[in-house]
């Protein structure tokens, strides 16, 4: 083989290797972007959520933009049953519950296995006792506003505020500590609930067309990497569906 032929063959080999390297790199980039996760998993759904910067809180008003608290007059699942949303969620989440005399809605007492702290709380309705158990928006309404809800129709925002998928009974102080923080700034102290908590956040954001910030998405991926089989919950899922 003469020198010119040798150089040509060598160039062909190098070009083939370079193209193979580019193809491999492209596949890795695609896999990284997809985030992995089996179909139907919270991981897979998270990989499909848009990633954007948080919008301004300008214009946010809880009642004006998301409707009166615990309204039964929305398109949310379970609405229209003549019970306010707070009592619907208490009835779903409490055990040993007792209804107020003559009422099929108002919860007077019960026991909560608190998902945020892992402890048990005895709930008793009253001016000084009701706040021990609060109803938390898993995706805080302020966070929802900053990640796409301000573009939703009013009726859709009111459904979001009363959707059982986005609501959980929780320890009052823990809920107050969370405030409007996202997953990058706050997770339940009860680590056994963190996967389910993040999966619920992903499900809500997917259902209502919301996005995640880069930091929020990273925090969610970190949690879900420890439970890749965590299913994306739907309205009929255990712990979501009303009684």
PDB file of N, CA, C and O in Angstrom, residues 25-51 202 217 220-221 224-225 228:
ATOM      1  N   UNK A  25     -22.564  10.226  21.976  1.00  0.00           N
ATOM      2  CA  UNK A  25     -22.771  11.403  22.813  1.00  0.00           C
ATOM      3  C   UNK A  25     -24.202  11.894  22.718  1.00  0.00           C
ATOM      4  O   UNK A  25     -24.825  12.279  23.692  1.00  0.00           O
ATOM      5  N   UNK A  26     -24.745  11.863  21.465  1.00  0.00           N
ATOM      6  CA  UNK A  26     -26.108  12.322  21.271  1.00  0.00           C
ATOM      7  C   UNK A  26     -27.091  11.462  22.015  1.00  0.00           C
ATOM      8  O   UNK A  26     -28.046  11.941  22.616  1.00  0.00           O
ATOM      9  N   UNK A  27     -26.878  10.128  22.011  1.00  0.00           N
ATOM     10  CA  UNK A  27     -27.775   9.223  22.721  1.00  0.00           C
ATOM     11  C   UNK A  27     -27.730   9.489  24.209  1.00  0.00           C
ATOM     12  O   UNK A  27     -28.755   9.494  24.878  1.00  0.00           O
ATOM     13  N   UNK A  28     -26.517   9.726  24.745  1.00  0.00           N
ATOM     14  CA  UNK A  28     -26.389   9.989  26.167  1.00  0.00           C
ATOM     15  C   UNK A  28     -27.111  11.277  26.549  1.00  0.00           C
ATOM     16  O   UNK A  28     -27.769  11.356  27.575  1.00  0.00           O
ATOM     17  N   UNK A  29     -27.001  12.298  25.673  1.00  0.00           N
ATOM     18  CA  UNK A  29     -27.668  13.560  25.965  1.00  0.00           C
ATOM     19  C   UNK A  29     -29.176  13.360  25.990  1.00  0.00           C
ATOM     20  O   UNK A  29     -29.886  13.907  26.826  1.00  0.00           O
ATOM     21  N   UNK A  30     -29.683  12.546  25.055  1.00  0.00           N
ATOM     22  CA  UNK A  30     -31.121  12.296  25.011  1.00  0.00           C
ATOM     23  C   UNK A  30     -31.582  11.569  26.278  1.00  0.00           C
ATOM     24  O   UNK A  30     -32.596  11.917  26.871  1.00  0.00           O
ATOM     25  N   UNK A  31     -30.805  10.569  26.688  1.00  0.00           N
ATOM     26  CA  UNK A  31     -31.171   9.821  27.891  1.00  0.00           C
ATOM     27  C   UNK A  31     -31.181  10.722  29.114  1.00  0.00           C
ATOM     28  O   UNK A  31     -32.046  10.626  29.967  1.00  0.00           O
ATOM     29  N   UNK A  32     -30.182  11.622  29.168  1.00  0.00           N
ATOM     30  CA  UNK A  32     -30.086  12.525  30.309  1.00  0.00           C
ATOM     31  C   UNK A  32     -31.292  13.447  30.357  1.00  0.00           C
ATOM     32  O   UNK A  32     -31.855  13.717  31.402  1.00  0.00           O
ATOM     33  N   UNK A  33     -31.708  13.919  29.168  1.00  0.00           N
ATOM     34  CA  UNK A  33     -32.840  14.829  29.121  1.00  0.00           C
ATOM     35  C   UNK A  33     -34.132  14.121  29.505  1.00  0.00           C
ATOM     36  O   UNK A  33     -35.007  14.674  30.162  1.00  0.00           O
ATOM     37  N   UNK A  34     -34.263  12.843  29.087  1.00  0.00           N
ATOM     38  CA  UNK A  34     -35.487  12.111  29.373  1.00  0.00           C
ATOM     39  C   UNK A  34     -35.646  11.857  30.862  1.00  0.00           C
ATOM     40  O   UNK A  34     -36.744  11.733  31.373  1.00  0.00           O
ATOM     41  N   UNK A  35     -34.528  11.758  31.579  1.00  0.00           N
ATOM     42  CA  UNK A  35     -34.579  11.580  33.025  1.00  0.00           C
ATOM     43  C   UNK A  35     -34.904  10.165  33.434  1.00  0.00           C
ATOM     44  O   UNK A  35     -35.018   9.861  34.610  1.00  0.00           O
ATOM     45  N   UNK A  36     -35.077   9.257  32.446  1.00  0.00           N
ATOM     46  CA  UNK A  36     -35.379   7.878  32.780  1.00  0.00           C
ATOM     47  C   UNK A  36     -36.772   7.742  33.347  1.00  0.00           C
ATOM     48  O   UNK A  36     -37.618   8.623  33.224  1.00  0.00           O
ATOM     49  N   UNK A  37     -37.018   6.618  33.972  1.00  0.00           N
ATOM     50  CA  UNK A  37     -38.339   6.393  34.566  1.00  0.00           C
ATOM     51  C   UNK A  37     -39.233   5.602  33.645  1.00  0.00           C
ATOM     52  O   UNK A  37     -39.286   5.843  32.438  1.00  0.00           O
ATOM     53  N   UNK A  38     -39.930   4.648  34.213  1.00  0.00           N
ATOM     54  CA  UNK A  38     -40.852   3.824  33.436  1.00  0.00           C
ATOM     55  C   UNK A  38     -42.112   4.620  33.105  1.00  0.00           C
ATOM     56  O   UNK A  38     -42.498   5.536  33.827  1.00  0.00           O
ATOM     57  N   UNK A  39     -42.772   4.271  31.985  1.00  0.00           N
ATOM     58  CA  UNK A  39     -44.037   4.932  31.654  1.00  0.00           C
ATOM     59  C   UNK A  39     -45.017   4.835  32.825  1.00  0.00           C
ATOM     60  O   UNK A  39     -45.151   3.787  33.452  1.00  0.00           O
ATOM     61  N   UNK A  40     -45.660   5.934  33.125  1.00  0.00           N
ATOM     62  CA  UNK A  40     -46.600   5.954  34.238  1.00  0.00           C
ATOM     63  C   UNK A  40     -45.980   6.316  35.572  1.00  0.00           C
ATOM     64  O   UNK A  40     -46.682   6.467  36.563  1.00  0.00           O
ATOM     65  N   UNK A  41     -44.648   6.461  35.595  1.00  0.00           N
ATOM     66  CA  UNK A  41     -43.972   6.802  36.847  1.00  0.00           C
ATOM     67  C   UNK A  41     -43.899   8.317  37.016  1.00  0.00           C
ATOM     68  O   UNK A  41     -43.983   9.083  36.051  1.00  0.00           O
ATOM     69  N   UNK A  42     -43.711   8.752  38.256  1.00  0.00           N
ATOM     70  CA  UNK A  42     -43.539  10.180  38.525  1.00  0.00           C
ATOM     71  C   UNK A  42     -42.258  10.685  37.875  1.00  0.00           C
ATOM     72  O   UNK A  42     -42.202  11.822  37.405  1.00  0.00           O
ATOM     73  N   UNK A  43     -41.226   9.842  37.835  1.00  0.00           N
ATOM     74  CA  UNK A  43     -39.967  10.214  37.191  1.00  0.00           C
ATOM     75  C   UNK A  43     -40.194  10.569  35.734  1.00  0.00           C
ATOM     76  O   UNK A  43     -39.701  11.576  35.231  1.00  0.00           O
ATOM     77  N   UNK A  44     -40.915   9.714  35.019  1.00  0.00           N
ATOM     78  CA  UNK A  44     -41.165   9.941  33.602  1.00  0.00           C
ATOM     79  C   UNK A  44     -41.986  11.207  33.386  1.00  0.00           C
ATOM     80  O   UNK A  44     -41.724  11.988  32.467  1.00  0.00           O
ATOM     81  N   UNK A  45     -42.973  11.431  34.238  1.00  0.00           N
ATOM     82  CA  UNK A  45     -43.809  12.626  34.114  1.00  0.00           C
ATOM     83  C   UNK A  45     -43.006  13.891  34.396  1.00  0.00           C
ATOM     84  O   UNK A  45     -43.187  14.914  33.722  1.00  0.00           O
ATOM     85  N   UNK A  46     -42.108  13.826  35.373  1.00  0.00           N
ATOM     86  CA  UNK A  46     -41.271  14.977  35.690  1.00  0.00           C
ATOM     87  C   UNK A  46     -40.416  15.365  34.499  1.00  0.00           C
ATOM     88  O   UNK A  46     -40.224  16.552  34.206  1.00  0.00           O
ATOM     89  N   UNK A  47     -39.891  14.366  33.788  1.00  0.00           N
ATOM     90  CA  UNK A  47     -39.040  14.632  32.635  1.00  0.00           C
ATOM     91  C   UNK A  47     -39.786  15.365  31.522  1.00  0.00           C
ATOM     92  O   UNK A  47     -39.169  16.008  30.678  1.00  0.00           O
ATOM     93  N   UNK A  48     -41.112  15.283  31.538  1.00  0.00           N
ATOM     94  CA  UNK A  48     -41.921  15.924  30.504  1.00  0.00           C
ATOM     95  C   UNK A  48     -42.362  17.343  30.877  1.00  0.00           C
ATOM     96  O   UNK A  48     -42.880  18.076  30.028  1.00  0.00           O
ATOM     97  N   UNK A  49     -42.186  17.724  32.136  1.00  0.00           N
ATOM     98  CA  UNK A  49     -42.612  19.065  32.547  1.00  0.00           C
ATOM     99  C   UNK A  49     -41.677  20.129  31.985  1.00  0.00           C
ATOM    100  O   UNK A  49     -40.459  19.956  31.989  1.00  0.00           O
ATOM    101  N   UNK A  50     -42.230  21.257  31.517  1.00  0.00           N
ATOM    102  CA  UNK A  50     -41.380  22.362  31.064  1.00  0.00           C
ATOM    103  C   UNK A  50     -40.547  22.906  32.217  1.00  0.00           C
ATOM    104  O   UNK A  50     -40.971  22.855  33.378  1.00  0.00           O
ATOM    105  N   UNK A  51     -39.369  23.409  31.904  1.00  0.00           N
ATOM    106  CA  UNK A  51     -38.489  24.028  32.899  1.00  0.00           C
ATOM    107  C   UNK A  51     -38.325  25.498  32.531  1.00  0.00           C
ATOM    108  O   UNK A  51     -37.838  25.829  31.456  1.00  0.00           O
ATOM    109  N   UNK A 202     -45.676  16.601  41.148  1.00  0.00           N
ATOM    110  CA  UNK A 202     -45.496  16.388  39.711  1.00  0.00           C
ATOM    111  C   UNK A 202     -46.858  16.164  39.045  1.00  0.00           C
ATOM    112  O   UNK A 202     -47.145  16.725  37.982  1.00  0.00           O
ATOM    113  N   UNK A 217     -36.931  21.355  39.832  1.00  0.00           N
ATOM    114  CA  UNK A 217     -36.839  20.097  39.102  1.00  0.00           C
ATOM    115  C   UNK A 217     -35.692  19.231  39.590  1.00  0.00           C
ATOM    116  O   UNK A 217     -35.823  18.012  39.718  1.00  0.00           O
ATOM    117  N   UNK A 220     -36.666  17.605  42.854  1.00  0.00           N
ATOM    118  CA  UNK A 220     -37.630  16.533  42.623  1.00  0.00           C
ATOM    119  C   UNK A 220     -36.937  15.283  42.080  1.00  0.00           C
ATOM    120  O   UNK A 220     -37.225  14.161  42.515  1.00  0.00           O
ATOM    121  N   UNK A 221     -36.035  15.484  41.133  1.00  0.00           N
ATOM    122  CA  UNK A 221     -35.306  14.337  40.563  1.00  0.00           C
ATOM    123  C   UNK A 221     -34.477  13.624  41.616  1.00  0.00           C
ATOM    124  O   UNK A 221     -34.385  12.390  41.624  1.00  0.00           O
ATOM    125  N   UNK A 224     -36.902  11.472  43.660  1.00  0.00           N
ATOM    126  CA  UNK A 224     -37.455  10.361  42.892  1.00  0.00           C
ATOM    127  C   UNK A 224     -36.400   9.355  42.446  1.00  0.00           C
ATOM    128  O   UNK A 224     -36.734   8.208  42.130  1.00  0.00           O
ATOM    129  N   UNK A 225     -35.127   9.767  42.436  1.00  0.00           N
ATOM    130  CA  UNK A 225     -34.062   8.813  42.088  1.00  0.00           C
ATOM    131  C   UNK A 225     -33.975   7.690  43.112  1.00  0.00           C
ATOM    132  O   UNK A 225     -33.491   6.601  42.820  1.00  0.00           O
ATOM    133  N   UNK A 228     -37.553   5.107  41.984  1.00  0.00           N
ATOM    134  CA  UNK A 228     -37.878   5.205  40.555  1.00  0.00           C
ATOM    135  C   UNK A 228     -39.192   4.549  40.172  1.00  0.00           C
ATOM    136  O   UNK A 228     -39.761   4.870  39.127  1.00  0.00           O
TER     137      UNK A 228
END
